[in-house]
Each structure stands twice: as structure tokens, then as C-alpha cells.
Coordinates of C-alpha atoms in Angstrom, one line a residue:
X9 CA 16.2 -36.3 -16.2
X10 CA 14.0 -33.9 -14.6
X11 CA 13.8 -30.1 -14.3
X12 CA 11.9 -27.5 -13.0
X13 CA 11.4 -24.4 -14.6
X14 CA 9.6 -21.7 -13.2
X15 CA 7.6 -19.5 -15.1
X16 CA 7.4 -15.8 -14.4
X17 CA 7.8 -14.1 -11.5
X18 CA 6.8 -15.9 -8.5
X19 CA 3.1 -15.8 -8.1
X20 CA 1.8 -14.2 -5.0
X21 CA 4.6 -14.1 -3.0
X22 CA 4.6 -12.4 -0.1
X23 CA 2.5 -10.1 2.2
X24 CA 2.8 -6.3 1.5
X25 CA -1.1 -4.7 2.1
X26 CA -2.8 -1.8 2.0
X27 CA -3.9 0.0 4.9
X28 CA -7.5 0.6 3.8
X29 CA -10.1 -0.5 6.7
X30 CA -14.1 -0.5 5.4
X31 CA -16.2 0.1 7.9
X32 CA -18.0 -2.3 9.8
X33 CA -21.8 -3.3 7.7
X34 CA -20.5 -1.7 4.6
X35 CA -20.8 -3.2 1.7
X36 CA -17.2 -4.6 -0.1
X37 CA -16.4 -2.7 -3.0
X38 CA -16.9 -4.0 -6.4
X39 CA -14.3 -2.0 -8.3
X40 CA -11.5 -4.6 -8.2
X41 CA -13.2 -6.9 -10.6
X42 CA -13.3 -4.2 -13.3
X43 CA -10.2 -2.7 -12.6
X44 CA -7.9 -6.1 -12.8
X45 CA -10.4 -6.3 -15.7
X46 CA -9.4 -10.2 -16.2
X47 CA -12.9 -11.6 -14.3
X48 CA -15.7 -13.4 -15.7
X49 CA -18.6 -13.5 -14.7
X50 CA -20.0 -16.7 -13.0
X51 CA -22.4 -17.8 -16.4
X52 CA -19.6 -20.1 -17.5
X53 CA -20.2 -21.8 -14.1
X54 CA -23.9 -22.9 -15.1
X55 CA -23.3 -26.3 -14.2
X56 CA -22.3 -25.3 -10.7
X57 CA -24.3 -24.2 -7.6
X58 CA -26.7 -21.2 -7.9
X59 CA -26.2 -18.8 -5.3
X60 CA -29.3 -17.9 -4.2
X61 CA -30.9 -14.4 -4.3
X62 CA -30.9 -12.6 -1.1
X63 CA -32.0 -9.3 0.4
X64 CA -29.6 -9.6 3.5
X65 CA -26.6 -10.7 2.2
X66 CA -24.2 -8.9 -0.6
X67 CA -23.1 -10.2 -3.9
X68 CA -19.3 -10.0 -3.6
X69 CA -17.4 -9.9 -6.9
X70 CA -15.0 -12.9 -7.9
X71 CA -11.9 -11.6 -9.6
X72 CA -8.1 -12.5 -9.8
X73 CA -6.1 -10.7 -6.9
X74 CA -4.4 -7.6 -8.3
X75 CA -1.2 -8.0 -9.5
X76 CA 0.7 -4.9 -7.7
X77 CA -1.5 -4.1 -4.8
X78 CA -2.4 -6.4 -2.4
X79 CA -5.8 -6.6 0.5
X80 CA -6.3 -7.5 3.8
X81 CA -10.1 -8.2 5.6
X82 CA -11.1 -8.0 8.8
X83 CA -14.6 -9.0 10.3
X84 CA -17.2 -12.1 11.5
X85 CA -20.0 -13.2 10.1
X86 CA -20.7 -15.0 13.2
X87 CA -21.5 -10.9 15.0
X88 CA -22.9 -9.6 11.7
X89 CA -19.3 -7.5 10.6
X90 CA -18.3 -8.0 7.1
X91 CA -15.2 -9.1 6.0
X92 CA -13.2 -6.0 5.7
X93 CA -9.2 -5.0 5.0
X94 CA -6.6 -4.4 7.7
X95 CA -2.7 -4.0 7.7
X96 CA -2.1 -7.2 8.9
X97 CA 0.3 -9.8 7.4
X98 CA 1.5 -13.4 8.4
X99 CA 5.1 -13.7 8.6
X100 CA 5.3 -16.9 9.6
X101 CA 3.0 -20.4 10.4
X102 CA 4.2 -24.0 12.1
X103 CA 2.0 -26.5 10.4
X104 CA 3.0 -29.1 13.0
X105 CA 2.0 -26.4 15.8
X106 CA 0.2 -24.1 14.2
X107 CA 1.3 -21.2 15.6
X108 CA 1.4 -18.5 13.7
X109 CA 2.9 -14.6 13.5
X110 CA 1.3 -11.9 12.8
X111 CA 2.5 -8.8 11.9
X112 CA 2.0 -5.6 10.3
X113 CA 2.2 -5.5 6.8
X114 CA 6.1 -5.5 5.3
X115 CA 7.5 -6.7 8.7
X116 CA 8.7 -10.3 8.6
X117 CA 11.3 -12.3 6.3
X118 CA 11.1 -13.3 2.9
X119 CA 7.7 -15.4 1.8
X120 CA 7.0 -17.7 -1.3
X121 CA 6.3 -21.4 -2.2
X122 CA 8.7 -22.6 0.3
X123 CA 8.2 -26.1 -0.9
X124 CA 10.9 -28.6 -1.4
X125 CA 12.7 -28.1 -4.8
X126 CA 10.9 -25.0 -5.8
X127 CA 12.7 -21.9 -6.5
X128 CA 11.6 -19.0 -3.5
X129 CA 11.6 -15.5 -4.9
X130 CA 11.7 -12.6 -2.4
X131 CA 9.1 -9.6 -3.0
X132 CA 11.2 -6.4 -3.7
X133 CA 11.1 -3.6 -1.0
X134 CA 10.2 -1.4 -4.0
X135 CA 7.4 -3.3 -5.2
X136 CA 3.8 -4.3 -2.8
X137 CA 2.8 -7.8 -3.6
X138 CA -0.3 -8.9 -4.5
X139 CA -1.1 -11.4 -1.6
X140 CA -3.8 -10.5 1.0
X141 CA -4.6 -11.5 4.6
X142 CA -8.5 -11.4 5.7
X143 CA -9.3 -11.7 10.0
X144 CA -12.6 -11.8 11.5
X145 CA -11.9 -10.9 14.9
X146 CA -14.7 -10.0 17.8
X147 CA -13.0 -7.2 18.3
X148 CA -13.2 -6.2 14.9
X149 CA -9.4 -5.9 14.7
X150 CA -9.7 -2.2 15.6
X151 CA -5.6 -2.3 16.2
X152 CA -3.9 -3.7 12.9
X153 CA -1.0 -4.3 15.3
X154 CA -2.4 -7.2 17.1
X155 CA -4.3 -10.3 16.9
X156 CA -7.0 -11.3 19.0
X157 CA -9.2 -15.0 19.7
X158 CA -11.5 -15.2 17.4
X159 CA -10.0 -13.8 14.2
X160 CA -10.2 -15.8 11.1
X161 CA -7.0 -15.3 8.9
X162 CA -7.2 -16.1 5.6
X163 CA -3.5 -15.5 3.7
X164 CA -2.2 -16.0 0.7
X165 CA 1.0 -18.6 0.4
X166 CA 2.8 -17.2 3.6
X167 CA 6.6 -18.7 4.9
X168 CA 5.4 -22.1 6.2
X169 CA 2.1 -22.5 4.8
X170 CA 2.5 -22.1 1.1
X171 CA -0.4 -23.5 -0.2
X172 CA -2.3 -20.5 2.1
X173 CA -3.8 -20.5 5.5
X174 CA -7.0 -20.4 6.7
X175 CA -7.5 -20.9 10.5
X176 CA -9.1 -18.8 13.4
X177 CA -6.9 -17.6 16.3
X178 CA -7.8 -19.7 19.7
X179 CA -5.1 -18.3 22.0
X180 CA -2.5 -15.4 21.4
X181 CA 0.7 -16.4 22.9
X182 CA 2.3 -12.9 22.9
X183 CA 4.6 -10.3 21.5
X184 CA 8.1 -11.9 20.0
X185 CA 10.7 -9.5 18.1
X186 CA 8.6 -10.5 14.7
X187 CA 5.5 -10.1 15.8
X188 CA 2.5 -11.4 17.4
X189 CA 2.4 -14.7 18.2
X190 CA -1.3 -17.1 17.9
X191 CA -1.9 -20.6 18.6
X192 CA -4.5 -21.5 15.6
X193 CA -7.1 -24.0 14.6
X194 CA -8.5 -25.0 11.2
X195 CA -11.3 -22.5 9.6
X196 CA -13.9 -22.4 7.1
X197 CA -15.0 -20.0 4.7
X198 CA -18.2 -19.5 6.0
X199 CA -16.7 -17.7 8.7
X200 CA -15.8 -15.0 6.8
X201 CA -18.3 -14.9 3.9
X202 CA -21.6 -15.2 5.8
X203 CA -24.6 -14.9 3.8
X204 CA -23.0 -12.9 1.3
X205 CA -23.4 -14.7 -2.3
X206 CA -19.9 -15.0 -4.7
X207 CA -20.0 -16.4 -8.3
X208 CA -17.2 -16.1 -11.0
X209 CA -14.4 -17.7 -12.9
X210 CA -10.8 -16.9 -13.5
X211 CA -8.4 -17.6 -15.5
X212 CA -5.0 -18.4 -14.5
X213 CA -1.8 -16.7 -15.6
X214 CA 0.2 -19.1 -17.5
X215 CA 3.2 -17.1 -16.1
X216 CA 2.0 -18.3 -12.6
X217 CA 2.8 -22.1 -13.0
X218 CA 5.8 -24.2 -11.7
X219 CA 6.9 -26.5 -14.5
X220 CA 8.8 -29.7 -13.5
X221 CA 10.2 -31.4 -16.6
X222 CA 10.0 -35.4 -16.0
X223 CA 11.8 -36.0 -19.7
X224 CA 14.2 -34.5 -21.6
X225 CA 12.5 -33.4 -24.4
X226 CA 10.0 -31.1 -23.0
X227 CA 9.4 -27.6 -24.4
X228 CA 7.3 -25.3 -22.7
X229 CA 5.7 -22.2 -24.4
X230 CA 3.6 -19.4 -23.4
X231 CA 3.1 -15.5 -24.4
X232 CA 1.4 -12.8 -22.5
X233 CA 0.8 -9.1 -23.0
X234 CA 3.5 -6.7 -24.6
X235 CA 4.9 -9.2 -26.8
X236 CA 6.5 -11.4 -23.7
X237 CA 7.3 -14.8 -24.9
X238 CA 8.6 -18.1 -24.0
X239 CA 8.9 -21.0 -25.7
X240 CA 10.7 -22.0 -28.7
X241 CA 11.5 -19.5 -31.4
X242 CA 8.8 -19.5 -33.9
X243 CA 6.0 -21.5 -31.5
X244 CA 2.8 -19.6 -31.4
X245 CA 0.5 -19.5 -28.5
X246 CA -2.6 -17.2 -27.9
X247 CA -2.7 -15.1 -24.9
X248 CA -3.8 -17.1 -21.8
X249 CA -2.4 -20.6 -23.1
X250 CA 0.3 -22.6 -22.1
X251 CA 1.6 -25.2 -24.3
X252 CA 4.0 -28.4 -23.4
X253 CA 5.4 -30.1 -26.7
X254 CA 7.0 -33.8 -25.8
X255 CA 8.5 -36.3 -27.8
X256 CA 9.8 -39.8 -26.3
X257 CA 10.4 -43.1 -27.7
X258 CA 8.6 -46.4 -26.4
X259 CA 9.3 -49.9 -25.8
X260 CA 9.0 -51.5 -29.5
X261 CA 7.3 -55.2 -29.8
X262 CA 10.0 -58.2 -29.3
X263 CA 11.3 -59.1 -32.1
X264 CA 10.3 -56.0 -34.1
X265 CA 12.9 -55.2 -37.2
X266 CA 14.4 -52.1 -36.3
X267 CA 12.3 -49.9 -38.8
X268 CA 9.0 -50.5 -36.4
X269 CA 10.8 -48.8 -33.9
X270 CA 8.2 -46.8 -31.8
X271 CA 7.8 -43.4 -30.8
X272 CA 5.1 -41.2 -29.5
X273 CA 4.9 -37.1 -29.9
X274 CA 3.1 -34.4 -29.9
X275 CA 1.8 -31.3 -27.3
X276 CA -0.7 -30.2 -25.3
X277 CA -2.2 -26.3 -24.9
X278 CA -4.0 -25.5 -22.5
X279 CA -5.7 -22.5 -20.5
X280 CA -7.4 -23.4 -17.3
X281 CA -9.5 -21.3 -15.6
X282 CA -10.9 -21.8 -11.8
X283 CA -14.9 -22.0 -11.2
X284 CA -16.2 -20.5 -7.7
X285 CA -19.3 -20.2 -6.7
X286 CA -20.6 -19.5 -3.0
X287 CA -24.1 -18.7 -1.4
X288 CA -24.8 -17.6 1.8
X289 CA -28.1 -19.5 3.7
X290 CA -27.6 -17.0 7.1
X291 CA -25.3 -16.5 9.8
X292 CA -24.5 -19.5 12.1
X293 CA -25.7 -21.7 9.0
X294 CA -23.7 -23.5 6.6
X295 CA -23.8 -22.2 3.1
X296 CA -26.9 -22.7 0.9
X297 CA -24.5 -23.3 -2.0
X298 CA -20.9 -23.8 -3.4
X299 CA -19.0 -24.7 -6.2
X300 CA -15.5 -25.2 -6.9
X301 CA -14.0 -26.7 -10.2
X302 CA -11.5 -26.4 -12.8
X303 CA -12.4 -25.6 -16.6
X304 CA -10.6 -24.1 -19.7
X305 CA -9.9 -24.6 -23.3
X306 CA -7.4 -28.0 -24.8
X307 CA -5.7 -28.4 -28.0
X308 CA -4.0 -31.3 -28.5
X309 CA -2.2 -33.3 -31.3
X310 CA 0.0 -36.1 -31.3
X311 CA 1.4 -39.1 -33.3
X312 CA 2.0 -42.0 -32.8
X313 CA 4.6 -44.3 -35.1
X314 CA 6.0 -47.9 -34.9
X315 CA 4.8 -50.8 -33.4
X316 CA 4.4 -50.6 -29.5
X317 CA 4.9 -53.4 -27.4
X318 CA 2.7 -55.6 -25.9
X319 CA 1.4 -54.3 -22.1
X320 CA -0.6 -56.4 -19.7
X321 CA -1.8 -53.1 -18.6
X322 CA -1.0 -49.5 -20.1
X323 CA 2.3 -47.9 -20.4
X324 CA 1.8 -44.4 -18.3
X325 CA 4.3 -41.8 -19.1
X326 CA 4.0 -38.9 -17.2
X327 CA 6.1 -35.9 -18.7
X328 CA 5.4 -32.9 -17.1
X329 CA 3.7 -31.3 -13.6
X330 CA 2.6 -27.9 -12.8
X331 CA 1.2 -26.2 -10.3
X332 CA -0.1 -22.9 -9.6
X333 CA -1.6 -21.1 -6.5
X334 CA -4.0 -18.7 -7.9
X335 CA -5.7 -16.0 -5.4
X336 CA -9.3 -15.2 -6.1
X337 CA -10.4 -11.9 -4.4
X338 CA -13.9 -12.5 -3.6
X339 CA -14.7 -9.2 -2.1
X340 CA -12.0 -8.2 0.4
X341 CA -11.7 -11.6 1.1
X342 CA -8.3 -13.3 -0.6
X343 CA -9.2 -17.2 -1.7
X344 CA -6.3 -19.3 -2.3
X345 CA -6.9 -22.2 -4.9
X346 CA -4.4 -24.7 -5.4
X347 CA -4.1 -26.2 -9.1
X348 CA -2.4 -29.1 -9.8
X349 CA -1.4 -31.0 -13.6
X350 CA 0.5 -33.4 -14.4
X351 CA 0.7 -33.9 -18.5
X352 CA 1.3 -38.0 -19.7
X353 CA 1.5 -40.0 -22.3
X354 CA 0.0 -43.6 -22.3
X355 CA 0.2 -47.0 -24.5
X356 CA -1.5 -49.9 -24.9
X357 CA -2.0 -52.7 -27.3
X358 CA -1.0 -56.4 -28.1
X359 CA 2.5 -55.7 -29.8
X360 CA 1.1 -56.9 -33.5
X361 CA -0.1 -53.7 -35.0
X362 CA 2.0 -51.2 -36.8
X363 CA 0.7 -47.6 -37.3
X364 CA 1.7 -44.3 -38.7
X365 CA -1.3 -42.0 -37.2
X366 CA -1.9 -38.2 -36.2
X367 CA -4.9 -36.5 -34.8
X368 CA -5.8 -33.1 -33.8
X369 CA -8.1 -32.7 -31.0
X370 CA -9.7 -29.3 -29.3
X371 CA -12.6 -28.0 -26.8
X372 CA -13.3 -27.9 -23.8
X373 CA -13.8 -29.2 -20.4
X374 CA -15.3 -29.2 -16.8
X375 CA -14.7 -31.0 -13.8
X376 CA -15.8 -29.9 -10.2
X377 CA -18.3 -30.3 -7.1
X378 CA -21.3 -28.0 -6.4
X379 CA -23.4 -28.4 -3.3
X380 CA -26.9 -27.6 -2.0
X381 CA -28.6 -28.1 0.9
X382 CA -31.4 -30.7 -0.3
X383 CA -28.7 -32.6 -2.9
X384 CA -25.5 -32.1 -0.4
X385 CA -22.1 -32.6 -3.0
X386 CA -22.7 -33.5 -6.5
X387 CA -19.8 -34.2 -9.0
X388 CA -20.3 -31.9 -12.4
X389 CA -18.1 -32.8 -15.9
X390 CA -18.0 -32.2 -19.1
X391 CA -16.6 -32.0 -22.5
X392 CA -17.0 -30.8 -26.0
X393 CA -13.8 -32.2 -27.7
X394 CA -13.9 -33.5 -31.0
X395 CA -10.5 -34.3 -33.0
X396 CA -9.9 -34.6 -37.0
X397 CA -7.3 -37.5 -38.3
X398 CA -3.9 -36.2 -40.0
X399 CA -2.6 -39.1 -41.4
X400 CA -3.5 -42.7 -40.9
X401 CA -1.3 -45.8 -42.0
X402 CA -2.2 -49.0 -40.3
X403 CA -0.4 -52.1 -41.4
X404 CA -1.0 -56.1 -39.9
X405 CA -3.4 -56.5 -37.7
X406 CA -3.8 -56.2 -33.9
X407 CA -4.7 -53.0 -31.5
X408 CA -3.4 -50.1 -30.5
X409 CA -4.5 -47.2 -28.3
X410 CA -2.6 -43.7 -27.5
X411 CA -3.7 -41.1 -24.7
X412 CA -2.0 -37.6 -24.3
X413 CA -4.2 -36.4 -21.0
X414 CA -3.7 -35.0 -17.7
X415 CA -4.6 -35.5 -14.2
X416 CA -6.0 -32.3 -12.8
X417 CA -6.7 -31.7 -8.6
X418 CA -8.0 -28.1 -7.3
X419 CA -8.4 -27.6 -3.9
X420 CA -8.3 -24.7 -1.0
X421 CA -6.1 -23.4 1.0
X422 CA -4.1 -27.0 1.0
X423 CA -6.7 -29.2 0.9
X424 CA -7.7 -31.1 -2.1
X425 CA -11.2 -30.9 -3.1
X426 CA -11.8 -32.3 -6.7
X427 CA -9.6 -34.5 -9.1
X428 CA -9.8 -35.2 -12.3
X429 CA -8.4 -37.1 -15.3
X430 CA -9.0 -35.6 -18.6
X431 CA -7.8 -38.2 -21.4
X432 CA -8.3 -37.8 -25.2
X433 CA -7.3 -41.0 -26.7
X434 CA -6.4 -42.4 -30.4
X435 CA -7.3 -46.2 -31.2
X436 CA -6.8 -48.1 -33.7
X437 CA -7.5 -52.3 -34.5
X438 CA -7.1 -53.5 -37.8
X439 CA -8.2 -58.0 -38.1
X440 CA -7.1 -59.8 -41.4
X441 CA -3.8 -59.4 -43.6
X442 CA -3.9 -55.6 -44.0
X443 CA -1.3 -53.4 -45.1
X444 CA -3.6 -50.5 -45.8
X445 CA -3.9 -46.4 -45.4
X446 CA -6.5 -44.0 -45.3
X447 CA -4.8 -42.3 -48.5
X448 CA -5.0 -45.6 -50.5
X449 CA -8.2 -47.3 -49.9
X450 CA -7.7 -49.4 -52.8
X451 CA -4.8 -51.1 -51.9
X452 CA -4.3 -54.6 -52.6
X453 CA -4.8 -56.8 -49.0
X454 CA -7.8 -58.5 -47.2
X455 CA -8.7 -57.4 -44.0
X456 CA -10.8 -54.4 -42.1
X457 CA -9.0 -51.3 -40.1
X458 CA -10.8 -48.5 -38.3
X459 CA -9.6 -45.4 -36.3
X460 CA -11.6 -43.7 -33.1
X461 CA -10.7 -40.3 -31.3
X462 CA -12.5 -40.9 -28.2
X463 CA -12.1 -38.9 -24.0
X464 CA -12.6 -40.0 -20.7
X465 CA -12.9 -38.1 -18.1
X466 CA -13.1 -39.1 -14.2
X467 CA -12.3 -38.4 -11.0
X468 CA -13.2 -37.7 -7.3
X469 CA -15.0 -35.4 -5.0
X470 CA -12.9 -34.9 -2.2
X471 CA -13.7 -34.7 1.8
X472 CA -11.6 -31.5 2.0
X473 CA -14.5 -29.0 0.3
X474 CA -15.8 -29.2 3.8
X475 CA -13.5 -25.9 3.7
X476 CA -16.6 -23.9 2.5
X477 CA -18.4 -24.5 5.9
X478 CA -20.5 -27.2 4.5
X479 CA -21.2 -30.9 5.7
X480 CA -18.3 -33.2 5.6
X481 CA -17.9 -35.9 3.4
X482 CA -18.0 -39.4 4.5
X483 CA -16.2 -40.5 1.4
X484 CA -14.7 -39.4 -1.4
X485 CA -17.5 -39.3 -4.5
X486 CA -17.0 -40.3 -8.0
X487 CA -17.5 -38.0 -10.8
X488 CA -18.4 -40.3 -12.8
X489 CA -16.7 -41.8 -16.2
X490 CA -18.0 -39.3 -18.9
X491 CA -16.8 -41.6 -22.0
X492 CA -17.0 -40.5 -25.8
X493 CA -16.0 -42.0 -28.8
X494 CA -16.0 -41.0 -32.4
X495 CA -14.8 -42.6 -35.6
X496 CA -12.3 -40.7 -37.9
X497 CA -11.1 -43.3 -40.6
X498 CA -11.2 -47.0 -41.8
X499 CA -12.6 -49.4 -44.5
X500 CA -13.3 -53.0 -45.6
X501 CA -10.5 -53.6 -48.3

């Protein structure tokens, strides 16, 4: 049984702008970061690139794109014009073509998602949303009613392209009864950002994410300002968090008596945020630096009961998948980031041991790609999770091990740049005649049991961060297995 459930209103969803225009050479304002007043600075991206300091280039601020009032940019950092705002809006894009319309803002049909399956909401007349449209045209866009060759269009999720666009205009086709049509080609950011330097981290609305339920027991819970709630009566979550609560049985061992029956339950909380970091090395150059990664606080517990059966290799259960497409503003500039989870459940073990375990496990984590010019792509991860035992019963011997994780991917504009696979685990082995718990360390049976809360986390460096402007990837990198184990319980009895 599946179901999708979306959360919220739908998260950027169409193209209703302002009609400011800055002036070519000024500087971008930085008053939208303190007035969505949900930014963070960049220091929580230490492990990422380092923009450099500059004296020709400006420091943009990195903030979520306002909620109720949406921006457009115009310029090229190819002639030395900043990215600025305009009134144009995309109504339209052919992926298989890429031909796009262009419009003026509020002109066009209804926007959203538009993928298969997922619900498409339609922005209200009434109400501007927040998504944005940057150009950088050589003619500096001085009409907002047209589109010239050399503009660089960088949209939030648009009719046809809802993951975002980012492509430069190569022909312009002409006028149709919706707008301006473009012939198109993929872009990079670099086009638009220059030498200008960007650092920051958001968080992501938990109201923004897509939920698709892939069991039947799947409760999803969330809470946001002005006592909104969703979720089960009664299940707390701080602001910022989102929290999935599963519960699912699992093959038992053969020949098992019906009271080893096994199950697995438990939930997952989570508040990701998105790391970006970009620094200008000079027009016509690629950038001197860039990061993009994923981070956020986990909380975690889960139990694990019965005897699982044996598995050559490990019982995967995925059990939920969300996405969300965030919008940084990083000056006028809107930059689409596409996050991807999918929550699971895993087994393994040789069908002989029967627990009755619980853990609690919380921290943090990291996972992205930062690149310089001498050290090209890097991976960077990290953790600081550690995890407490609940209860522990272990009886017979044998091996068992229990993962509640998820597989993460962020990316731009489409394209994937960094996976990752975040996966707290519980194991357990117990050798000899044991019947045996934690509580009762005296009981009477020979034999040794243990209990380690452990993480792994992995993944790749994608090809696809190439969007930034810099050197493409020959291959996809490993981030490297960070592996950590610790021991919560056991004895010699």
C-alpha cells in the first residue's frame, strides 16, 4: 500500500514577481536574509569551501526565498552586470526541446511539481508566490516583456521543468498568444554569480516535503509556528523537525514457535538543512570555490523483537520518500536545490538469535562536495551520533543487526550532485547457551552477549555539480565510508 501525502501548501509554486529592477553595477541587497529572518550564516558550513575574500566581487547573502513575495534577476557576469530582478516569468519549458516561454510575470497557466503522482496546486490570483526567475541578458533585459540571446534564466519549479531551470537563451523563436518563445541550452551558475562570493545554510520547511507512504503503518508528524500541527494527537515535535514513526513485521526464522515472531519499529526525526557555499575567481573563470551539501539534526529510536530470519544478504525495507525543492535566494539570484529521502528499515542475521532490544540514538550529520581550484571536488562527511540502550534481552546465540537510516541525494536545478546514506545500526551476537538480559546479569546460563550502536555513512560525488561552472567530473567520487561503532551492553555470564 502506498500513499502520498503532501505536506503544506505546495512549496514554490508558481511565478508571480515583483517588478523591482536594480540598477546595472549595484550591489544586491542584503535585506532579504534578515527579513525572512530563517538564514544562517555559512559557519555551520566549515567543512565546505571557503569563498575567498575579494575587493571586486560582492558578498551575496544566502537565505530561504520569501514566502509571499517572490524575485526576478536580470544581468551577465560575462559584460560585468550583476544579476539583477526583472518581471519576467516562465510559463512554460519542453525538456525534450527545450523551448521555453517567457512571459511577464502572472501571465501563463497554472505551475507546480508537475511530476507524475504528485498533487499540483495552483497559486491563488490573490496571493504572489514565492518563486523567482533570474536572466542575464546582453541587453540587460531593458524590456521585461521580452527575451533576448544571451539571457540566463534561472526559475524556480516552472510547468514542465519542476525540479527548476537553468539554461541561457540561444535563439528566440517569437511572439505566441502566451508569450515569448526561446530555444534554450544548459547553463551554469557562474554565469550569473560572477566573482561575487555566497555562503550560508538553510533550513528546510518541514511543511515543504512530498511524503509517499511505502507501508501502511506510517505516521508522519510535524509542527510549525502558531501552534500548526500534524501528526498524531499527542506526538511532539520541535519546530523545524519532521518525524516518520513506522512499525512492520519481518520474515521470522523457519521453524520459529510462533512467540519469536519478529517485528521491527520505531521513528525517525529529522530536520535537514541545505549547505551552499560559492566563490567567485573572476569573470570568464570558473569559480575559485563551491560547496553544496546536506546537514541537520537525527533522532532516532527503534526496537527490534523476535527472531529474524536468516538473509544471505540484508532485508532492505524502505518505508517512506520525500522530497522537497527548496529555493535559496542568494542575492537576487533564486537557486533551486532538489532534496531527496527515502527512510528504511534493514535486517540481517543468521536466523538463531532471539532479542528484545531498544536504542535511542541523536546528533548530527554532514554529507556534501566542496571544490577548489588546486584540490578540484572533495567529498566532506560527518557525524556526531551517539545512542543509549533501552532495554536489552538477548536469548541463544547467533547475530543480529538492525538499521533505521536513510538515503539522502541533493542536487541543482535537476541534476543530482551528492548522495548519501546515513545509517545508524543496532547489533547484537551472543556465542554459548545464553538466555541472558542486561537487567539480570546474574542469570543462570553459560555463554557471552554484547550490544553495539554503531553509523555508516557513504555515498557519491556526482558529475552534475559541474552546474556551478566548475570542471566536470570524469567520474562519480566516493565520499568515503565514515564507520563508527560503540558498545552499549553485554557480559560474560
Amino acid at each position: 500500500m502506498r500513499r502520498r501525502t503532501r505536506l503544506g501548501h505546495a512549496l514554490l509554486p508558481g511565478f508571480a514577481v515583483t517588478a523591482l529592477l536594480l540598477a546595472t553595477g549595484c550591489s544586491s541587497p542584503p535585506h532579504q536574509a534578515a527579513a525572512d529572518g530563517r538564514a544562517r550564516e555559512a559557519a555551520q558550513v566549515s567543512d565546505g569551501a571557503d569563498a575567498p575574500a575579494r575587493t571586486d566581487g560582492r558578498t551575496l547573502a544566502v537565505a530561504a526565498a520569501p514566502a509571499a513575495a517572490a524575485t526576478t534577476a536580470a544581468g551577465s557576469a560575462g559584460a560585468g552586470r550583476p544579476a539583477h530582478r526583472t518581471t519576467l516569468a516562465v510559463t512554460s519549458y519542453d525538456s525534450k526541446t527545450r523551448r521555453a516561454v517567457i512571459s511577464p510575470a502572472g501571465k501563463g497557466g497554472s505551475t507546480g511539481r508537475g511530476r507524475t503522482g504528485a498533487p499540483v496546486v495552483s497559486p491563488s490570483p490573490s496571493a504572489p508566490s514565492p518563486s523567482a526567475t533570474a536572466s542575464a541578458s546582453a541587453s540587460a533585459s531593458a524590456s521585461a516583456q521580452q527575451a533576448a540571446v544571451g539571457d540566463v534564466i534561472a526559475s524556480a519549479p516552472a510547468p514542465g521543468a519542476p525540479d527548476g531551470l537553468l539554461a541561457r537563451v540561444t535563439k528566440v523563436l517569437g511572439e505566441t498568444d502566451a508569450g515569448t518563445e526561446v530555444q534554450t541550452e544548459p547553463a551554469t551558475l557562474d554565469a550569473l554569480l560572477g566573482d561575487d562570493t555566497a555562503k550560508g545554510t538553510v533550513p528546510v520547511d518541514p511543511a515543504a516535503f512530498e511524503v509517499d507512504k511505502l507501508l501502511p503503518d506510517v505516521k508522519v508528524s510535524w509542527s510549525g509556528t502558531g501552534d500548526v500541527h500534524v501528526g498524531p494527537e499527542g506526538a511532539t515535535v520541535p519546530l523545524g523537525s519532521l518525524r516518520l514513526d513506522v512499525s512492520t513485521e519481518v520474515p521470522a526464522a523457519d521453524g520459529a514457535p510462533a512467540s519469536a515472531a519478529a517485528s521491527v519499529s520505531g521513528f525517525v526525526q529529522v530536520s535537514p538543512q541545505v549547505d551552499f557555499a560559492y566563490g567567485g575567481a573572476g569573470t570568464g573563470t570558473a569559480p575559485g570555490s563551491a560547496y553544496l551539501g546536506v546537514s541537520g539534526d537525527w533522532t532516532s529510536g527503534w526496537a527490534v523483537k523476535g527472531r529474524a530470519g536468516a538473509t544471505a544478504t540484508p532485508l532492505r525495507i524502505p518505508f517512506a520518500k520525500l522530497h522537497a525543492d527548496p529555493v535559496l535566494q542568494v542575492g537576487a539570484v533564486p537557486v533551486v536545490v532538489n532534496l531527496d529521502l527515502t527512510c528504511y528499515l534493514q535486517v540481517s542475521g543468521d536466523g538463531r538469535i532471539t532479542v528484545d532490544v531498544e536504542q535511542n540514538l541523536k546528533g548530527g550529520f554532514k554529507a556534501g562536495g566542496t571544490f577548489g581550484t588546486a584540490q578540484g571536488w572533495t567529498p566532506v562527511s560527518s557525524s556526531t551520533m551517539t545512542s543509549t540502550p533501552v532495554r536489552t534481552s538477548v536469548a541463544t546465540s547467533g547475530r543480529v543487526r538492525t538499521t533505521l537510516g536513510a538515503e539522502a541525494s541533493v542536487g541543482l536545478y535537476g541534476s543530482v550532485g551528492v548522495t548519501a546514506d546515513l545509517a545508524p545500526y543496532l547489533r547484537g551476537e551472543a556465542t554459548g547457551t545464553v538466555t541472558a538480559t542486561s537487567a539480570t546479569p546474574g542469570a543462570d546460563a553459560e555463554g557471552v552477549w554484547n550490544l553495539y550502536g554503531g553509523v555508516d555513512l557513504s555515498g557519491t560525488l556526482r558529475l552534475q555539480l559541474s552546474v556551478f561552472g566548475t570542471p566536470v567530473l570524469e567520474r562519480g567520487i566516493p565520499l568515503g565510508t565514515l564507520h563508527r561503532e560503540w558498545k552499549l551492553a553485554g557480559g560474560t555470564l
